[in-house]
CSV table of C-alpha atoms in Angstrom, one decimal:
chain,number,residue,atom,x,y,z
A,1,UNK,CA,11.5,10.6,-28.2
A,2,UNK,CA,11.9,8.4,-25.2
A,3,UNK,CA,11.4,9.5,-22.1
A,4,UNK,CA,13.1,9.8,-18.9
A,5,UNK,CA,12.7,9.8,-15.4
A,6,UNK,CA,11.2,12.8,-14.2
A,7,UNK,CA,11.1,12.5,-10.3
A,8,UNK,CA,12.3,9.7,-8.0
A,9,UNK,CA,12.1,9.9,-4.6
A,10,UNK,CA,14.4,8.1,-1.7
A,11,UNK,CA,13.4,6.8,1.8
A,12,UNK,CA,16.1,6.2,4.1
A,13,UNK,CA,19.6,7.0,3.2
A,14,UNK,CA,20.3,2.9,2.8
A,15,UNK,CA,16.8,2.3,0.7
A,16,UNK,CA,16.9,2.3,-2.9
A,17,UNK,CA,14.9,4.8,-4.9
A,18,UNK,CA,11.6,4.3,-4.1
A,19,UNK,CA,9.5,5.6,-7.3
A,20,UNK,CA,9.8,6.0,-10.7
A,21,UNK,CA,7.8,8.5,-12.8
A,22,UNK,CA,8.7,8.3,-16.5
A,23,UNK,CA,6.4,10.6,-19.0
A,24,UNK,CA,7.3,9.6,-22.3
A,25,UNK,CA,4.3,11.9,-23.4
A,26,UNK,CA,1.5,13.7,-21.7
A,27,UNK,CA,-1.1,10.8,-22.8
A,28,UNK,CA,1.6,7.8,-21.6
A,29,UNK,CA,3.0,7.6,-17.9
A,30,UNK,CA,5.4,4.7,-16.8
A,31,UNK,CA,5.5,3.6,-13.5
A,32,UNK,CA,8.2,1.4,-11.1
A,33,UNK,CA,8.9,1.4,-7.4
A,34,UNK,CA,6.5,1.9,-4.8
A,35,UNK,CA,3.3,3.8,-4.0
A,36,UNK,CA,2.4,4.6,-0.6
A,37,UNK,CA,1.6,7.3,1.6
A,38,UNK,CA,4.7,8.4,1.4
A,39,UNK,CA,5.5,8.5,-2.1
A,40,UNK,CA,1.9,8.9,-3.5
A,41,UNK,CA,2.1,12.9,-3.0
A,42,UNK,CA,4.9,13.1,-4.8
A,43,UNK,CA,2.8,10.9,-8.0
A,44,UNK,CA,-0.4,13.5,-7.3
A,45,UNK,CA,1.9,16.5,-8.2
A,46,UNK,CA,2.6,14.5,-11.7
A,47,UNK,CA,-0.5,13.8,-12.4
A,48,UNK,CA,-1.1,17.3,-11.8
A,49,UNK,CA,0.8,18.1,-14.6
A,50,UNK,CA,-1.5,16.3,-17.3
A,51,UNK,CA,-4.4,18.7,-19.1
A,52,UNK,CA,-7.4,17.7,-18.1
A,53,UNK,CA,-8.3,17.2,-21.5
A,54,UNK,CA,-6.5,14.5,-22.7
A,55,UNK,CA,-8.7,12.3,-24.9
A,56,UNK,CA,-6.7,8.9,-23.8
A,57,UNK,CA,-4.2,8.3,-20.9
A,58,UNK,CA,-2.4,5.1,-20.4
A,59,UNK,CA,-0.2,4.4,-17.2
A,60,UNK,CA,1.9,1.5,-17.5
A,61,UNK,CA,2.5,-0.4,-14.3
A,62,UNK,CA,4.3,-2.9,-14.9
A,63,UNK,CA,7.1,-2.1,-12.7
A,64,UNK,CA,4.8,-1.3,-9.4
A,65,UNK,CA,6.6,-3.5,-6.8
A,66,UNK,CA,3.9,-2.2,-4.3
A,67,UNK,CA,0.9,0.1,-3.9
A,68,UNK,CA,-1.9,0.5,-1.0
A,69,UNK,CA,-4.8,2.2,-1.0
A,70,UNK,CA,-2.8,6.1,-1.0
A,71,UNK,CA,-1.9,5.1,-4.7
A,72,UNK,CA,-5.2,3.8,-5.3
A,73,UNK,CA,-6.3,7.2,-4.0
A,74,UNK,CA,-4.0,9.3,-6.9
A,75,UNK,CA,-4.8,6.9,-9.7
A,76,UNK,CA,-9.1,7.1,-9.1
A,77,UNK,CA,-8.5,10.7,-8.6
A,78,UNK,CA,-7.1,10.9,-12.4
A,79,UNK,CA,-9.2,8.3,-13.5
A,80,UNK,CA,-12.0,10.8,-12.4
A,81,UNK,CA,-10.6,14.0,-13.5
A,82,UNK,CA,-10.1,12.5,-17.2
A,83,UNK,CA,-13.4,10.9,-17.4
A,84,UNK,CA,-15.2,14.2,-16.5
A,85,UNK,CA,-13.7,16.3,-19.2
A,86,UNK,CA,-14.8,12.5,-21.9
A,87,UNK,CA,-11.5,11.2,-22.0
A,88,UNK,CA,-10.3,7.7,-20.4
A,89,UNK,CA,-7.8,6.6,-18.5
A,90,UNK,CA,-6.3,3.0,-18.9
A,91,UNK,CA,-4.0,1.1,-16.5
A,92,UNK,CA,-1.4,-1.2,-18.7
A,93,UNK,CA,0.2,-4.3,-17.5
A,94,UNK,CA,-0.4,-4.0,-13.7
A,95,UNK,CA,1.9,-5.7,-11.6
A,96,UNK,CA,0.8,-9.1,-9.7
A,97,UNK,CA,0.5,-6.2,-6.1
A,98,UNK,CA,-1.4,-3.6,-8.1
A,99,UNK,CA,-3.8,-6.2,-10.0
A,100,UNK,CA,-4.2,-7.6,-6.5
A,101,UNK,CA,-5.0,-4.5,-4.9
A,102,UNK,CA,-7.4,-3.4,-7.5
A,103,UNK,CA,-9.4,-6.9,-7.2
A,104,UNK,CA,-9.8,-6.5,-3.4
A,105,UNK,CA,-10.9,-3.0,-3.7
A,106,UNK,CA,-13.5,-4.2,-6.1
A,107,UNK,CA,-12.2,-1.6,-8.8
A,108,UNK,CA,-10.9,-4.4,-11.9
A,109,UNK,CA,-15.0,-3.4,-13.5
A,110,UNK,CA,-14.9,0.5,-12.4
A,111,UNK,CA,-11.1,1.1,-13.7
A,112,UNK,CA,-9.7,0.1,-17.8
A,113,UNK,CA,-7.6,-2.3,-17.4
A,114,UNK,CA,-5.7,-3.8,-19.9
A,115,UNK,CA,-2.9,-6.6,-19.4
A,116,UNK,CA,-0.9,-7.5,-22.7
B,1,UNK,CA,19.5,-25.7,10.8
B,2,UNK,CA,18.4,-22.5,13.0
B,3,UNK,CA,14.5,-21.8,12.9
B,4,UNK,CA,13.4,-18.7,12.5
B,5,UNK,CA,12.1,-16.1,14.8
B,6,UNK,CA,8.6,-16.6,16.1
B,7,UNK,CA,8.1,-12.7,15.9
B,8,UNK,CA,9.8,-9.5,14.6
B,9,UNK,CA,9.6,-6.1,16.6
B,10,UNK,CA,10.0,-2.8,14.6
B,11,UNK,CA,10.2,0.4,16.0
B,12,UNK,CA,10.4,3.1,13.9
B,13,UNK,CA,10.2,6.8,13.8
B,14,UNK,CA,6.3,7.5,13.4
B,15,UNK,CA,7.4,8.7,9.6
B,16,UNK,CA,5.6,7.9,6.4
B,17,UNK,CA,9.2,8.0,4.9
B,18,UNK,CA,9.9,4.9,7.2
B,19,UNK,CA,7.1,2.4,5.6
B,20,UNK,CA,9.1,0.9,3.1
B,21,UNK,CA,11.8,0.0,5.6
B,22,UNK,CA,9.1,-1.3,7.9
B,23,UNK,CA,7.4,-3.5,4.8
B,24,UNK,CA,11.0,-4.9,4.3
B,25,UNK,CA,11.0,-6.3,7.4
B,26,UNK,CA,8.3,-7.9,7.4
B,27,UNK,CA,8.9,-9.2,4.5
B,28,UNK,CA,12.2,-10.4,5.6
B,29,UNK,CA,10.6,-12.4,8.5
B,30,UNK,CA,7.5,-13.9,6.4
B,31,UNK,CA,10.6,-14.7,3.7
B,32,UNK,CA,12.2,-17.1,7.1
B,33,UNK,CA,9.1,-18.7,7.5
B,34,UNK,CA,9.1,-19.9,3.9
B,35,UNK,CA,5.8,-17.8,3.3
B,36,UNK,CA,4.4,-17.8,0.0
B,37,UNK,CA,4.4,-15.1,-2.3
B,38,UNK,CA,0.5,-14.0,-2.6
B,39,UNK,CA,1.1,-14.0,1.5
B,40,UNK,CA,3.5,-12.0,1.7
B,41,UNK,CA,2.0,-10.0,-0.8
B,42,UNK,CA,-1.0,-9.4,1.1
B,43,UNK,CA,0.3,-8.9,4.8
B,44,UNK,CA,2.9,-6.5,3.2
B,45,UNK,CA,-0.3,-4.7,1.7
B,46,UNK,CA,-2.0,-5.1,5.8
B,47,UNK,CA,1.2,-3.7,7.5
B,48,UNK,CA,1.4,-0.5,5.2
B,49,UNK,CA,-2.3,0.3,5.3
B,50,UNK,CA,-2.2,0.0,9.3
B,51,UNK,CA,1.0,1.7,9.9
B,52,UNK,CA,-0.1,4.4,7.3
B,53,UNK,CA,-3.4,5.0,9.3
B,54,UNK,CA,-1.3,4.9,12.4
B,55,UNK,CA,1.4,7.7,11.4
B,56,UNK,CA,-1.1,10.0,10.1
B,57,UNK,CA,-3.0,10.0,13.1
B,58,UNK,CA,-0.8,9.5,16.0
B,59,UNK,CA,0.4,11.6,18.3
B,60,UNK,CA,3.6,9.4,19.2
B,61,UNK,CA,7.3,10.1,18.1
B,62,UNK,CA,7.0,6.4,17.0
B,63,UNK,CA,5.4,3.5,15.4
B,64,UNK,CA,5.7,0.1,16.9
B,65,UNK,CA,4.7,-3.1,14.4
B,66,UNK,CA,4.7,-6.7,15.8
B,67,UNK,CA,4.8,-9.8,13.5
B,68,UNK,CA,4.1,-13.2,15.0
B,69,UNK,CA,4.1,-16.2,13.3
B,70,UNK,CA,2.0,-18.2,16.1
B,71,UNK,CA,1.2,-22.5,15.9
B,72,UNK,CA,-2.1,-21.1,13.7
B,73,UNK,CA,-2.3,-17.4,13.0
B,74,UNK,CA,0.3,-14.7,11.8
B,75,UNK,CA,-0.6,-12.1,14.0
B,76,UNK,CA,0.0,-8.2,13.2
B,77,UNK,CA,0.1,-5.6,15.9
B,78,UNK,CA,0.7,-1.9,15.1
B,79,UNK,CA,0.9,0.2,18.0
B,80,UNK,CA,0.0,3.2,18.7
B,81,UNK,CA,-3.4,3.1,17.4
B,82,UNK,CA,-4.8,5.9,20.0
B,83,UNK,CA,-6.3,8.0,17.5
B,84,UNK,CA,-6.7,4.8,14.2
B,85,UNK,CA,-10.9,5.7,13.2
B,86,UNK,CA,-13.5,3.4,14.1
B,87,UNK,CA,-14.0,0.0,12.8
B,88,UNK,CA,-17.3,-0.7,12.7
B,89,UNK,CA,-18.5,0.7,9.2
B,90,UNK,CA,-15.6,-1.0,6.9
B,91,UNK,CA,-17.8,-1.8,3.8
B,92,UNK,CA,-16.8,-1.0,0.2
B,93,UNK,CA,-16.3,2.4,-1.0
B,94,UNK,CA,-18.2,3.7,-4.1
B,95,UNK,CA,-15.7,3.0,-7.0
B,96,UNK,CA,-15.5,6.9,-7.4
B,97,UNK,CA,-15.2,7.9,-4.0
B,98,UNK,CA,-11.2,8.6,-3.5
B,99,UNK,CA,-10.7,7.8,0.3
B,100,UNK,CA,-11.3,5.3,2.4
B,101,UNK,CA,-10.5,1.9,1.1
B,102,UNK,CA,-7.4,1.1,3.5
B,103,UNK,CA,-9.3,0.0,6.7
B,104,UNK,CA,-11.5,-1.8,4.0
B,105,UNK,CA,-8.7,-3.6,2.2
B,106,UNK,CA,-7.0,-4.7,5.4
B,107,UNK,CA,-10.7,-6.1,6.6
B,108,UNK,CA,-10.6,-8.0,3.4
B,109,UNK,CA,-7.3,-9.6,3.6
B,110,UNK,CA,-7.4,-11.1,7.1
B,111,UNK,CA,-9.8,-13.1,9.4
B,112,UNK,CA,-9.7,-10.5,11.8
B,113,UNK,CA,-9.2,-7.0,13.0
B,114,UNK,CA,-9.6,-5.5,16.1
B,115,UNK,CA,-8.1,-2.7,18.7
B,116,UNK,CA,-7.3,-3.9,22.0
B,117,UNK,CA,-5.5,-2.0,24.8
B,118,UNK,CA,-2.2,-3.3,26.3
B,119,UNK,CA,-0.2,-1.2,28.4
B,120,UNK,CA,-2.2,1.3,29.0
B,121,UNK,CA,-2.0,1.9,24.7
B,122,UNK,CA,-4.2,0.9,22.0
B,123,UNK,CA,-3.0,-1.6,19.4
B,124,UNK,CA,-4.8,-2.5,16.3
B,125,UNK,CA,-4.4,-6.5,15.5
B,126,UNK,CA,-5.3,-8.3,13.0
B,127,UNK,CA,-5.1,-12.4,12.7
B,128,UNK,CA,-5.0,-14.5,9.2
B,129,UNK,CA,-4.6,-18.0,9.6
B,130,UNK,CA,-1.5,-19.9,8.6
């Protein structure tokens, strides 16, 4: 079944949509927009939503125009959660600013990564 | 044809709702100055990690960010940084630990980063060379 948009969330009245959360399943998350301190809350709450014991998750972010270090924050806090209960978390296709973000924060070895 | 600005001012309610609109404007004004992507990339990344820091710490009704593109430096002020934490243990995070990588990635994408006072208010600035 494909999925849909579950949440996104607006800034000012004359900005776009700012994030997209699409969960096709619980084990595959797509992401588009952006992630900041703003909008990460709103991802948190999502992830939220995932059981803990999920053997494999995969987020794709592709579509990520932009993240900083609040959607770093939600993503290790996942990546954490899943790995605890033996399960692993993989981040698919990450944008040229997440990929960039990830390499700065010295995270490309700590996090899966996988580009297609 | 017109140059460009040397510098963009953007005052904005001290709102986390407001940092997109902030990051398109400074991404309009490096876009003048013909800046590349991976630059604008990066001091897109710098402006929302400071004015982040800024609006969840601030007192202030509003967030002040300057953007000057000077003869060698782009220069980025974001003001008021009363209350920003200390700068003087900025080194890399444990992978697992959750918080405190913005003041880190910001230390990591410019030359450098300091808080100096001006007007009787504290600004946090950073430099990266042209």
């Amino acid at each position: 079944m494909r999925g849909h948009p579950l949440s996104t969330l607006s800034g000012m009245s004359d900005a776009p949509a700012r994030l997209s959360i699409t969960v096709n399943n619980p084990a595959s998350v797509v992401l588009a927009g952006e992630i900041d301190a703003h909008t990460a809350p709103q991802l948190a709450a999502q992830f939220e939503t995932l059981p803990d014991d999920s053997e494999a998750v995969e987020i794709n972010m592709a579509g990520v125009d932009f993240m900083d270090s609040s959607g770093l924050r939600v993503v290790i806090e996942l990546h954490n959660r899943i790995s605890a209960a033996g399960g692993a978390l993989t981040i698919c296709d990450p944008s040229r600013s997440v990929s960039r973000l990830l390499e700065i924060s010295g995270l490309t070895d700590h996090l899966n990564v996988r580009s297609s | 044809m017109t140059k460009p600005p040397q510098h963009v001012r953007i005052a904005k309610k001290a709102d986390l709702a407001e940092l997109s609109n902030i990051r398109r404007s400074v991404v309009e004004f490096l876009r003048q100055h013909n800046a590349a992507d991976d630059l604008v990339d990066d001091l897109s990344l710098v402006v929302s990690e400071l004015a982040s820091n800024v609006i969840e710490h601030t007192d202030s009704d509003t967030i002040l960010v300057v953007v000057e593109r000077t003869a060698s430096d782009w220069v980025i002020d974001v003001a008021d940084a009363d209350s920003i934490p200390g700068l003087d243990d900025l080194s890399a995070p444990d992978p697992s630990m959750i918080t405190g990588r913005g003041l880190f990635v910001v230390q990591s994408l410019v030359d450098s980063m300091s808080i100096v006072e001006e007007g009787g208010s504290f600004v946090v600035r950073c430099r990266r060379s042209v």
